[in-house]
Short mmCIF file of C-alpha atoms in Angstrom, two decimals:
data_model
loop_
_atom_site.label_atom_id
_atom_site.label_comp_id
_atom_site.label_asym_id
_atom_site.label_seq_id
_atom_site.Cartn_x
_atom_site.Cartn_y
_atom_site.Cartn_z
CA MET A 547 0.01 0.20 -0.09
CA SER A 548 1.79 3.50 -0.74
CA THR A 549 0.14 6.75 -0.48
CA LEU A 550 2.11 9.90 -0.84
CA VAL A 551 2.94 11.58 2.75
CA ILE A 552 5.26 14.49 3.61
CA PRO A 553 6.85 15.58 7.09
CA GLY A 554 4.41 15.59 9.90
CA ASP A 555 1.84 13.46 8.18
CA GLU A 556 -0.09 11.22 10.61
CA ILE A 557 0.38 8.10 10.12
CA THR A 558 -2.30 4.88 10.90
CA ILE A 559 0.00 1.76 12.36
CA ASN A 560 -1.55 -1.00 13.58
CA PRO A 561 -1.00 -1.03 17.47
CA ASP A 562 -0.89 -4.76 18.13
CA VAL A 563 2.02 -5.77 16.03
CA PRO A 564 5.56 -4.52 16.08
CA VAL A 565 6.65 -1.59 14.50
CA ILE A 566 10.02 -1.31 11.89
CA LEU A 567 10.43 1.80 11.24
CA GLY A 568 13.15 2.69 7.54
CA PRO A 569 14.30 5.08 5.89
CA GLY A 570 12.54 8.28 6.10
CA MET A 571 10.64 7.51 9.58
CA TYR A 572 11.23 9.46 13.57
CA ASN A 573 10.10 8.02 16.86
CA ASP A 574 9.75 10.59 19.08
CA PRO A 575 11.54 9.85 21.98
CA VAL A 576 8.96 11.93 24.42
CA THR A 577 6.11 11.36 22.88
CA ARG A 578 6.94 8.32 21.41
CA ASP A 579 5.00 9.74 18.14
CA ILE A 580 5.90 7.90 15.08
CA LEU A 581 5.95 10.79 11.73
CA PRO A 582 7.30 10.86 8.71
CA VAL A 583 10.17 13.47 8.73
CA ASN A 584 10.89 13.08 4.07
CA ALA A 585 8.16 13.90 1.57
CA GLY A 586 7.77 10.85 -1.05
CA ILE A 587 5.82 8.16 -0.81
CA LEU A 588 4.81 5.80 2.31
CA ASN A 589 4.98 2.55 2.01
CA THR A 590 3.62 -0.06 4.59
CA SER A 591 4.21 -4.38 4.65
CA ASN A 592 3.91 -6.86 7.40
CA SER A 593 6.35 -9.38 8.12
CA LYS A 594 6.49 -11.78 10.57
CA LYS A 595 8.41 -9.94 12.19
CA GLY A 596 5.99 -7.15 12.63
CA GLN A 597 5.19 -4.18 10.58
CA THR A 598 7.69 -2.50 7.88
CA ILE A 599 7.23 1.40 7.38
CA TYR A 600 9.36 3.61 5.47
CA VAL A 601 9.38 6.77 3.16
CA GLU A 602 10.94 5.95 -0.50
CA TYR A 603 12.12 9.77 -1.21
CA ASP A 604 14.52 11.13 -3.69
CA SER A 605 17.29 13.27 -2.94
CA LYS A 606 20.98 14.35 -3.59
CA ARG A 607 22.68 14.45 -0.77
CA TYR A 608 24.08 10.81 1.03
CA THR A 609 24.01 10.48 4.01
CA PRO A 610 25.87 7.46 5.20
CA ALA A 611 23.80 3.49 6.71
CA VAL A 612 24.88 0.37 7.38
CA GLY A 613 25.02 -2.19 4.20
CA ASP A 614 25.05 0.35 2.49
CA LEU A 615 27.74 -0.11 -0.97
CA VAL A 616 29.12 2.93 -1.99
CA VAL A 617 31.86 4.39 -4.70
CA GLY A 618 34.23 6.37 -2.73
CA ILE A 619 37.37 7.95 -3.72
CA ILE A 620 40.51 8.36 -1.22
CA THR A 621 41.50 11.70 -0.45
CA GLY A 622 44.12 10.86 2.65
CA SER A 623 46.31 8.24 4.22
CA PHE A 624 46.96 7.82 7.94
CA ALA A 625 48.63 6.32 10.11
CA ASP A 626 46.35 2.95 11.17
CA SER A 627 43.55 4.28 7.90
CA TYR A 628 42.32 5.52 4.62
CA ARG A 629 40.14 8.95 4.38
CA VAL A 630 37.49 8.16 1.98
CA SER A 631 34.87 10.77 0.17
CA LEU A 632 31.87 9.15 -0.70
CA ALA A 633 30.28 13.18 -1.86
CA ASN A 634 31.63 16.71 -2.25
CA PHE A 635 31.75 18.62 0.87
CA SER A 636 30.27 15.79 3.05
CA THR A 637 31.59 14.61 6.40
CA PRO A 638 34.64 11.99 5.33
CA VAL A 639 34.51 8.66 6.10
CA SER A 640 37.37 6.43 6.80
CA LEU A 641 38.67 3.09 5.66
CA SER A 642 40.89 1.19 7.89
CA TYR A 643 43.68 -0.85 6.28
CA MET A 644 42.93 -4.17 7.90
CA ALA A 645 39.06 -3.70 6.22
CA PHE A 646 40.98 -5.70 3.02
CA PRO A 647 41.03 -9.38 2.37
CA ASN A 648 43.95 -10.63 3.84
CA ALA A 649 45.03 -8.04 5.49
CA SER A 650 47.52 -8.07 7.94
CA LYS A 651 49.94 -5.66 10.43
CA LYS A 652 52.74 -6.81 8.10
CA ASN A 653 51.00 -5.56 4.63
CA ARG A 654 48.62 -2.42 3.83
CA PRO A 655 47.11 -1.84 1.13
CA THR A 656 48.52 0.08 -2.01
CA LEU A 657 45.67 2.79 -2.71
CA VAL A 658 46.86 5.90 -2.86
CA ILE A 659 45.52 9.29 -3.20
CA GLY A 660 42.72 9.72 -5.89
CA ASP A 661 42.05 5.80 -6.54
CA LEU A 662 38.44 5.22 -6.41
CA VAL A 663 37.32 2.47 -4.00
CA TYR A 664 33.84 0.11 -4.16
CA ALA A 665 33.05 0.21 -0.10
CA ARG A 666 30.65 -1.18 1.73
CA VAL A 667 29.36 1.30 5.13
CA CYS A 668 29.99 -1.03 7.85
CA THR A 669 29.70 2.06 10.42
CA ALA A 670 28.16 4.66 10.71
CA GLU A 671 26.66 6.61 13.95
CA LYS A 672 25.88 10.09 14.24
CA GLU A 673 28.04 11.57 16.44
CA LEU A 674 31.33 8.99 15.03
CA GLU A 675 32.86 9.14 12.11
CA ALA A 676 31.62 6.89 9.41
CA GLU A 677 33.24 4.10 8.68
CA VAL A 678 33.81 1.33 5.64
CA GLU A 679 35.51 -1.34 4.42
CA CYS A 680 36.59 -3.21 1.08
CA VAL A 681 35.71 -6.82 2.59
CA ASP A 682 32.09 -7.62 3.95
CA SER A 683 32.78 -8.39 7.40
CA THR A 684 29.23 -9.94 8.10
CA ASN A 685 29.94 -12.85 5.15
CA GLY A 686 33.32 -12.95 4.92
CA SER A 687 32.99 -12.39 0.91
CA ASP A 688 35.24 -9.44 -0.69
CA ALA A 689 33.73 -9.82 -4.44
CA GLY A 690 33.62 -6.76 -5.95
CA PHE A 691 35.65 -4.43 -3.34
CA GLY A 692 38.15 -2.96 -3.83
CA LEU A 693 40.13 -0.72 -6.24
CA LEU A 694 38.32 0.42 -9.41
CA ASP A 695 40.72 1.30 -11.79
CA GLY A 696 40.57 3.76 -14.97
CA GLY A 697 36.93 4.38 -16.27
CA MET A 698 34.89 7.44 -15.57
CA ILE A 699 32.46 8.84 -12.39
CA ILE A 700 28.68 9.86 -12.91
CA GLU A 701 26.71 11.82 -10.22
CA VAL A 702 22.95 10.91 -10.43
CA THR A 703 20.39 11.58 -7.81
CA LEU A 704 20.29 9.03 -5.02
CA GLY A 705 16.93 7.21 -5.71
CA PHE A 706 17.56 7.03 -9.84
CA ALA A 707 20.63 4.94 -7.88
CA ARG A 708 19.03 2.98 -6.65
CA SER A 709 17.11 1.67 -8.76
CA LEU A 710 19.71 1.03 -10.60
CA LEU A 711 21.31 -1.32 -8.34
CA PHE A 712 17.86 -2.84 -6.79
CA ASN A 713 15.48 -2.82 -9.42
CA ASN A 714 15.69 -5.63 -11.80
CA GLU A 715 13.32 -5.03 -14.36
CA PHE A 716 15.01 -1.32 -14.62
CA PRO A 717 15.77 -1.11 -18.45
CA LEU A 718 18.62 1.10 -18.38
CA LEU A 719 21.75 -1.00 -18.34
CA ARG A 720 19.44 -3.91 -20.45
CA ASP A 721 19.12 -0.94 -22.79
CA LEU A 722 23.01 -0.03 -22.34
CA ALA A 723 24.22 -3.06 -23.26
CA GLN A 724 22.46 -3.58 -26.97
CA HIS A 725 25.06 -1.11 -27.75
CA CYS A 726 28.01 -1.20 -25.91
CA LYS A 727 29.82 -3.50 -24.01
CA PHE A 728 30.79 -2.00 -20.53
CA GLU A 729 32.11 -2.55 -16.51
CA ILE A 730 29.86 -0.65 -14.19
CA ALA A 731 29.80 -0.40 -10.43
CA ILE A 732 26.72 1.38 -8.62
CA GLY A 733 26.92 3.36 -5.15
CA VAL A 734 24.54 4.06 -4.01
CA ASN A 735 25.71 7.54 -3.10
CA GLY A 736 25.04 8.69 -6.23
CA LYS A 737 28.36 7.61 -7.95
CA ILE A 738 28.05 5.09 -10.56
CA TRP A 739 31.57 3.99 -12.30
CA ILE A 740 31.63 2.38 -15.54
CA LYS A 741 34.17 1.43 -17.75
CA THR A 742 34.66 1.23 -21.38
CA ASP A 743 36.98 -0.42 -24.18
CA GLU A 744 36.73 3.22 -25.80
CA VAL A 745 36.48 6.52 -25.07
CA LYS A 746 33.64 7.63 -27.30
CA ASP A 747 31.81 4.61 -25.80
CA THR A 748 32.55 6.03 -22.77
CA ILE A 749 31.17 9.42 -23.56
CA ALA A 750 27.90 8.53 -25.19
CA CYS A 751 27.49 6.13 -21.96
CA TYR A 752 28.11 8.82 -19.53
CA ARG A 753 25.35 11.55 -21.21
CA SER A 754 22.64 8.54 -21.58
CA ILE A 755 22.59 7.96 -17.96
CA SER A 756 22.36 11.07 -17.06
CA ASP A 757 20.38 12.81 -19.83
CA CYS A 758 17.72 9.07 -18.23
CA GLN A 759 17.48 10.44 -14.74
CA GLY A 760 13.47 11.51 -14.31
CA LYS A 761 12.66 10.27 -17.81
CA SER A 762 9.49 7.29 -18.08
CA TYR A 763 11.08 3.98 -18.82
CA ASP A 764 10.20 3.99 -22.68
CA GLN A 765 12.24 7.00 -23.35
CA PHE A 766 15.33 5.43 -22.30
CA ARG A 767 16.00 3.38 -25.56
CA ASP A 768 15.52 6.44 -27.41
CA ILE A 769 17.90 8.71 -25.27
CA ILE A 770 20.91 6.33 -25.29
CA LYS A 771 20.21 5.62 -29.72
CA LYS A 772 20.49 9.28 -29.99
CA HIS A 773 23.95 9.75 -27.87
CA PHE A 774 25.41 6.55 -29.61
CA GLN A 775 24.73 7.94 -32.87
CA GLU A 776 26.01 11.58 -31.90
CA VAL A 777 29.19 9.85 -30.28
CA THR A 778 29.88 7.68 -33.45
CA THR A 779 28.92 10.25 -35.97
CA THR A 780 31.12 12.73 -34.40
CA VAL A 781 34.02 10.66 -35.26
CA GLU A 782 33.63 10.11 -38.24
CA GLU A 783 33.90 13.70 -39.44
CA MET B 608 55.60 39.03 67.83
CA GLN B 609 55.11 41.02 64.52
CA GLU B 610 51.87 42.98 63.44
CA LEU B 611 50.63 41.33 60.23
CA PRO B 612 50.44 44.55 57.88
CA SER B 613 47.14 45.38 56.26
CA LYS B 614 47.43 45.47 52.76
CA ALA B 615 50.62 44.01 50.73
CA ILE B 616 51.71 44.73 47.41
CA PRO B 617 53.75 42.20 45.40
CA GLY B 618 57.13 41.17 46.46
CA GLN B 619 56.09 42.67 49.93
CA ILE B 620 57.79 40.59 53.12
CA LEU B 621 54.82 39.49 55.26
CA ALA B 622 56.08 37.77 58.22
CA PRO B 623 59.25 35.53 58.89
CA GLN B 624 58.06 31.42 59.18
CA TYR B 625 58.15 31.14 62.61
CA ASP B 626 57.86 33.56 65.14
CA LEU B 627 56.85 33.87 68.97
CA GLU B 628 54.48 34.97 70.42
CA ASP B 629 54.49 36.99 73.77
CA SER B 630 52.95 35.28 76.44
CA GLU B 631 53.24 35.60 80.72
CA SER B 632 53.40 31.68 81.01
CA SER B 633 57.51 30.55 80.85
CA SER B 634 56.65 28.61 78.04
CA PRO B 635 56.59 30.28 74.71
CA ILE B 636 53.97 29.68 72.24
CA ILE B 637 55.58 29.14 68.59
CA ILE B 638 53.92 30.52 65.84
CA SER B 639 54.38 28.55 62.02
CA TYR B 640 53.16 30.74 59.01
CA VAL B 641 51.82 28.41 56.14
CA CYS B 642 51.06 29.85 52.19
CA GLY B 643 47.74 30.09 51.87
CA PRO B 644 46.64 32.16 47.81
CA GLY B 645 48.42 34.71 47.17
CA THR B 646 51.76 33.90 49.22
CA LYS B 647 54.79 32.63 48.26
CA LEU B 648 57.59 30.96 50.65
CA ILE B 649 60.93 32.77 50.02
CA ASN B 650 64.84 32.41 51.23
CA TYR B 651 65.43 36.22 51.89
CA PRO B 652 69.27 36.99 52.35
CA THR B 653 70.61 38.93 55.14
CA GLY B 654 73.51 39.80 55.25
CA ASN B 655 77.08 38.11 56.40
CA ASN B 656 75.59 35.26 53.79
CA LYS B 657 72.34 34.25 56.03
CA GLU B 658 69.14 33.62 54.59
CA VAL B 659 65.69 33.22 56.37
CA SER B 660 62.14 31.72 55.06
CA VAL B 661 59.84 34.67 54.80
CA ILE B 662 56.25 34.57 53.47
CA SER B 663 56.48 37.50 50.91
CA SER B 664 53.22 38.17 48.92
CA THR B 665 52.80 37.72 45.41
CA LYS B 666 49.43 39.97 44.93
CA LEU B 667 48.42 43.17 45.57
CA GLY B 668 45.57 42.69 47.59
CA ASN B 669 44.30 43.08 51.85
CA VAL B 670 46.23 40.57 53.72
CA TYR B 671 44.56 37.82 55.98
CA SER B 672 45.45 35.63 58.92
CA PHE B 673 43.89 32.39 59.94
CA ASP B 674 44.35 30.35 62.22
CA ILE B 675 44.42 26.17 61.48
CA ASP B 676 45.01 22.91 62.05
CA ALA B 677 48.34 21.58 62.39
CA PRO B 678 48.76 20.06 58.42
CA SER B 679 48.86 16.86 57.79
CA ASP B 680 52.74 16.61 57.17
CA TYR B 681 53.68 17.51 60.83
CA GLU B 682 55.72 15.43 63.14
CA LYS B 683 55.16 16.17 66.82
CA VAL B 684 58.63 16.41 68.15
CA ASP B 685 58.49 17.35 71.88
CA ASP B 686 55.13 18.25 74.28
CA SER B 687 57.18 21.05 75.24
CA ARG B 688 56.66 23.24 72.50
CA GLN B 689 53.40 24.33 71.58
CA ILE B 690 52.77 25.67 67.79
CA LYS B 691 49.92 27.20 66.48
CA PHE B 692 49.85 27.54 63.40
CA LYS B 693 48.52 30.27 60.68
CA LYS B 694 47.37 30.73 57.34
CA ILE B 695 48.36 34.05 55.52
CA SER B 696 46.79 34.78 51.57
CA VAL B 697 46.39 38.10 50.34
CA GLY B 698 43.88 38.46 47.66
CA ASN B 699 40.74 40.62 47.49
CA SER B 700 38.10 38.35 46.97
CA SER B 701 35.33 37.63 49.91
CA LEU B 702 35.60 34.41 49.50
CA ILE B 703 38.95 34.62 50.98
CA ARG B 704 37.33 35.63 54.08
CA GLU B 705 34.18 32.84 53.71
CA THR B 706 36.54 29.75 52.85
CA GLU B 707 38.66 30.84 55.94
CA GLY B 708 41.46 31.34 53.86
CA ARG B 709 41.29 27.81 51.64
CA PHE B 710 40.01 29.88 48.43
CA GLU B 711 40.70 32.95 46.45
CA SER B 712 38.57 32.90 43.36
CA ASN B 713 35.91 30.27 42.07
CA ASN B 714 38.33 30.27 38.96
CA ILE B 715 39.97 27.12 40.61
CA LEU B 716 42.89 25.38 37.71
CA PRO B 717 42.69 22.16 37.62
CA SER B 718 46.01 20.33 38.88
CA GLU B 719 47.15 16.35 38.84
CA GLY B 720 45.18 13.98 40.79
CA ASP B 721 42.32 16.35 40.89
CA VAL B 722 38.33 15.26 40.63
CA ILE B 723 36.91 17.20 37.63
CA LEU B 724 33.30 17.61 36.66
CA CYS B 725 33.02 18.24 32.48
CA ARG B 726 30.72 17.35 29.64
CA VAL B 727 32.08 15.98 26.34
CA SER B 728 31.65 18.29 23.59
CA ARG B 729 32.75 15.93 20.88
CA ILE B 730 34.15 11.50 20.80
CA SER B 731 35.68 10.02 17.85
CA LEU B 732 37.10 6.75 17.69
CA GLN B 733 40.40 6.52 19.59
CA ARG B 734 39.21 9.91 22.15
CA ALA B 735 36.46 12.09 24.13
CA ASN B 736 36.78 16.18 24.05
CA VAL B 737 35.43 17.39 26.86
CA GLU B 738 34.71 20.79 28.40
CA ILE B 739 36.14 20.94 32.13
CA LEU B 740 33.14 22.79 34.15
CA ALA B 741 33.83 22.45 37.77
CA VAL B 742 37.27 20.98 39.77
CA SER B 743 36.54 19.15 43.28
CA THR B 744 37.88 21.71 45.87
CA LYS B 745 38.28 19.07 48.58
CA ASN B 746 40.95 15.94 48.28
CA ILE B 747 38.43 13.00 48.78
CA PRO B 748 39.40 9.22 49.65
CA VAL B 749 38.89 6.93 46.68
CA ASP B 750 35.62 6.60 48.01
CA SER B 751 34.21 9.45 48.15
CA GLY B 752 35.00 10.00 51.99
CA VAL B 753 32.48 7.21 52.53
CA GLY B 754 33.57 4.67 55.77
CA THR B 755 32.09 1.74 56.59
CA ASN B 756 32.34 0.89 60.27
CA GLY B 757 29.74 -2.21 59.63
CA ASN B 758 26.24 0.13 60.48
CA GLY B 759 25.73 2.06 57.70
CA THR B 760 27.77 4.85 56.35
CA VAL B 761 29.71 7.44 57.95
CA ALA B 762 31.43 10.51 55.96
CA VAL B 763 34.96 10.42 56.74
CA GLN B 764 35.54 13.84 57.01
CA GLY B 765 32.53 14.54 59.50
CA GLY B 766 29.04 15.97 57.81
CA SER B 767 28.41 15.44 54.59
CA GLY B 768 30.16 13.02 52.33
CA ALA B 769 29.60 14.68 49.02
CA GLN B 770 31.95 16.01 47.28
CA THR B 771 31.75 19.95 47.04
CA PHE B 772 32.56 21.31 43.29
CA SER B 773 33.66 25.13 42.64
CA VAL B 774 32.22 25.98 39.23
CA SER B 775 33.95 27.66 36.69
CA GLN B 776 32.73 31.10 35.99
CA ALA B 777 34.65 30.75 32.44
CA SER B 778 31.55 30.29 30.30
CA SER B 779 31.09 27.29 28.08
CA ASP B 780 28.82 28.89 26.07
CA VAL B 781 31.45 30.49 24.61
CA GLY B 782 34.40 28.30 24.54
CA GLU B 783 35.95 29.92 27.06
CA THR B 784 36.39 26.82 29.59
CA PHE B 785 39.96 24.72 29.61
CA ARG B 786 39.59 21.55 27.08
CA GLY B 787 40.01 18.27 27.91
CA ILE B 788 40.78 14.97 26.28
CA ILE B 789 39.83 10.91 27.68
CA ARG B 790 41.81 9.12 25.21
CA SER B 791 40.15 5.58 24.96
CA GLN B 792 42.76 3.51 26.62
CA ASP B 793 41.87 5.64 30.22
CA VAL B 794 38.08 5.14 29.77
CA ARG B 795 38.14 2.17 31.95
CA SER B 796 40.36 -0.30 34.07
CA THR B 797 39.97 -3.83 31.88
CA ASP B 798 39.92 -4.50 28.22
CA ARG B 799 41.50 -1.05 27.64
CA ASP B 800 42.50 -1.63 23.85
CA LYS B 801 38.49 -2.90 23.58
CA VAL B 802 36.88 0.35 23.90
CA VAL B 803 33.53 1.34 21.78
CA MET B 804 33.70 5.20 22.57
CA ILE B 805 29.96 5.38 21.61
CA ASP B 806 28.81 2.18 24.36
CA CYS B 807 30.76 4.75 27.20
CA PHE B 808 30.80 8.23 26.32
CA LYS B 809 28.08 10.58 24.02
CA PRO B 810 27.89 14.14 23.06
CA GLY B 811 26.44 16.43 25.53
CA ASP B 812 26.85 13.76 28.27
CA ILE B 813 28.23 14.66 32.44
CA LEU B 814 31.07 12.87 33.56
CA LYS B 815 33.23 13.07 36.50
CA ALA B 816 37.00 12.23 35.48
CA GLN B 817 40.56 12.83 37.64
CA VAL B 818 43.01 15.27 35.69
CA ILE B 819 46.00 12.77 35.30
CA SER B 820 48.26 14.99 33.54
CA LEU B 821 48.48 18.61 32.58
CA GLY B 822 48.80 17.85 28.77
CA ASP B 823 50.03 20.69 25.87
CA GLY B 824 48.71 23.87 25.67
CA ASN B 825 45.69 23.23 24.59
CA ASN B 826 44.27 19.92 26.68
CA TYR B 827 44.63 18.62 29.53
CA TYR B 828 44.22 14.76 29.96
CA LEU B 829 41.61 12.74 31.85
CA THR B 830 40.75 9.30 32.99
CA THR B 831 37.18 7.75 34.38
CA ALA B 832 39.04 4.46 34.79
CA ARG B 833 37.47 3.71 38.13
CA ASN B 834 34.58 3.13 39.66
CA ASP B 835 33.59 6.18 41.23
CA LEU B 836 34.10 7.83 37.67
CA GLY B 837 32.20 8.26 34.17
CA VAL B 838 29.09 9.98 32.90
CA VAL B 839 27.30 11.33 35.93
CA PHE B 840 24.30 13.20 34.03
CA ALA B 841 23.01 12.58 30.37
CA ARG B 842 20.10 12.35 28.63
CA ALA B 843 18.71 10.06 26.14
CA ASN B 844 18.16 10.60 22.50
CA ASN B 845 21.42 13.04 22.74
CA GLY B 846 19.04 15.81 24.31
CA ALA B 847 16.52 14.73 22.76
CA GLY B 848 14.90 12.01 25.42
CA GLY B 849 14.66 12.69 29.53
CA LEU B 850 17.47 12.38 31.74
CA MET B 851 18.53 9.02 32.50
CA TYR B 852 19.66 7.34 35.79
CA ALA B 853 22.46 4.51 36.36
CA THR B 854 21.58 1.63 36.25
CA ASP B 855 24.75 -0.30 36.55
CA TRP B 856 28.38 0.37 35.57
CA LEU B 857 27.63 -0.18 31.42
CA THR B 858 24.24 0.99 31.53
CA MET B 859 21.60 3.42 31.84
CA THR B 860 17.59 4.22 31.75
CA SER B 861 15.13 6.74 31.31
CA PRO B 862 11.93 6.46 32.88
CA LEU B 863 9.98 8.47 30.69
CA SER B 864 10.53 6.45 27.45
CA GLN B 865 11.99 3.45 28.87
CA VAL B 866 14.98 3.37 26.00
CA THR B 867 18.65 1.78 27.31
CA GLU B 868 21.52 2.89 26.04
CA LYS B 869 25.25 1.89 26.93
CA ARG B 870 27.58 4.10 28.61
CA LYS B 871 30.22 3.54 31.04
CA CYS B 872 28.33 5.49 34.53
CA ALA B 873 30.48 6.36 37.99
CA ASN B 874 29.10 4.71 40.59
CA PRO B 875 27.23 7.10 42.87
CA PHE B 876 27.71 5.93 46.14
#
């Protein structure tokens, strides 16, 4: 069930069932009211554990949350950790040297300032600096984490990045694959890393993905075709 | 016996360290002067390469003298001598008269070993930054001056066993207070390397801590590694909720909202 809410709206909840609050919901510590604090679509669903309530809203400023997969850039290196920026003008996060596969006190990771990394947010307390890791500490896997070599970064809104990553019905990547071969890493902090064999393909992908934001699904194919044609004709001239 | 001057300027000699009191009995009464705030004991050179210990003033102000008990490091040599102890203080505030020469102003500089009250301004993974609000004015033994003699509790110093604190006049709103750091290894005495700072302190908490070092020019270094040190007051939800009370040394709970939060709490008794 989904309805449009704005911050402060009253919502109906079942008082007998435990409530699990997701993004965009706030539990007032004094009055114990449950309120939405972001404007968007309210989603409620029932599961074994109780009722889950969250607000699906789009925004551009990323706030770290535990479990998110993000693309970050290394901006500094210290005695025992890297400083990683997940968004311009946001507080940087820290990536410990020990948060890599096969890490030990003796061997340090080889990343330098300016490198792009794909990482997972492991702690995100309000009062402390957030931490990311390049190995999943919950199940020990390191698939996909680490250095992203070459390629280019596209900055998109957070809702668009979430659709790209989690929505299997989202046609953008399928349509893009008709035109070129590419490698992609999607960060929920609104940064998408893309790498192709040729520069013109990278430029076409960049423009396509940027332009598809806010458009409906059936327009994607035409937008992509237009950009790929543009780069091909420009090169041939 | 010499009369003390009523007012003093810096450097003025007030009294010799020992003096004799006029008395009609055959055994003279010795007066031993002790330095209070605003004074200093110096070796004053007299002629012939000799020196005499005198109390001299370090400030411009009124001179006060109070009778005090024998200091703790005094050993009685023999009973034939009668010794009186007087504390000389120089200063301007009425606090000198009220505290009988012990304290001159409400701004007491923390020194090593003092127990202080502070407010956490920021935490990080390795340390907590605090602002010092008040300095304890009595040296109280580790059990907070509460002796156990089998039946209930008796204050060692007679009267209230509670510590009295001298509250700093410096305003923390404009950042005038002294700052301190509690490193993560100084938070508790057991398992010192595995301290998770977010489970010990949060910004806004009021802590009782002890000064371990005067530190560098920017920060005192403090410790809470004792049962009676740690969080004294805290509000739930970083200040949005109600006041919380300690249930044990690791947990605080708010009776209004029934939330439980982790803190390193001070034992209130």
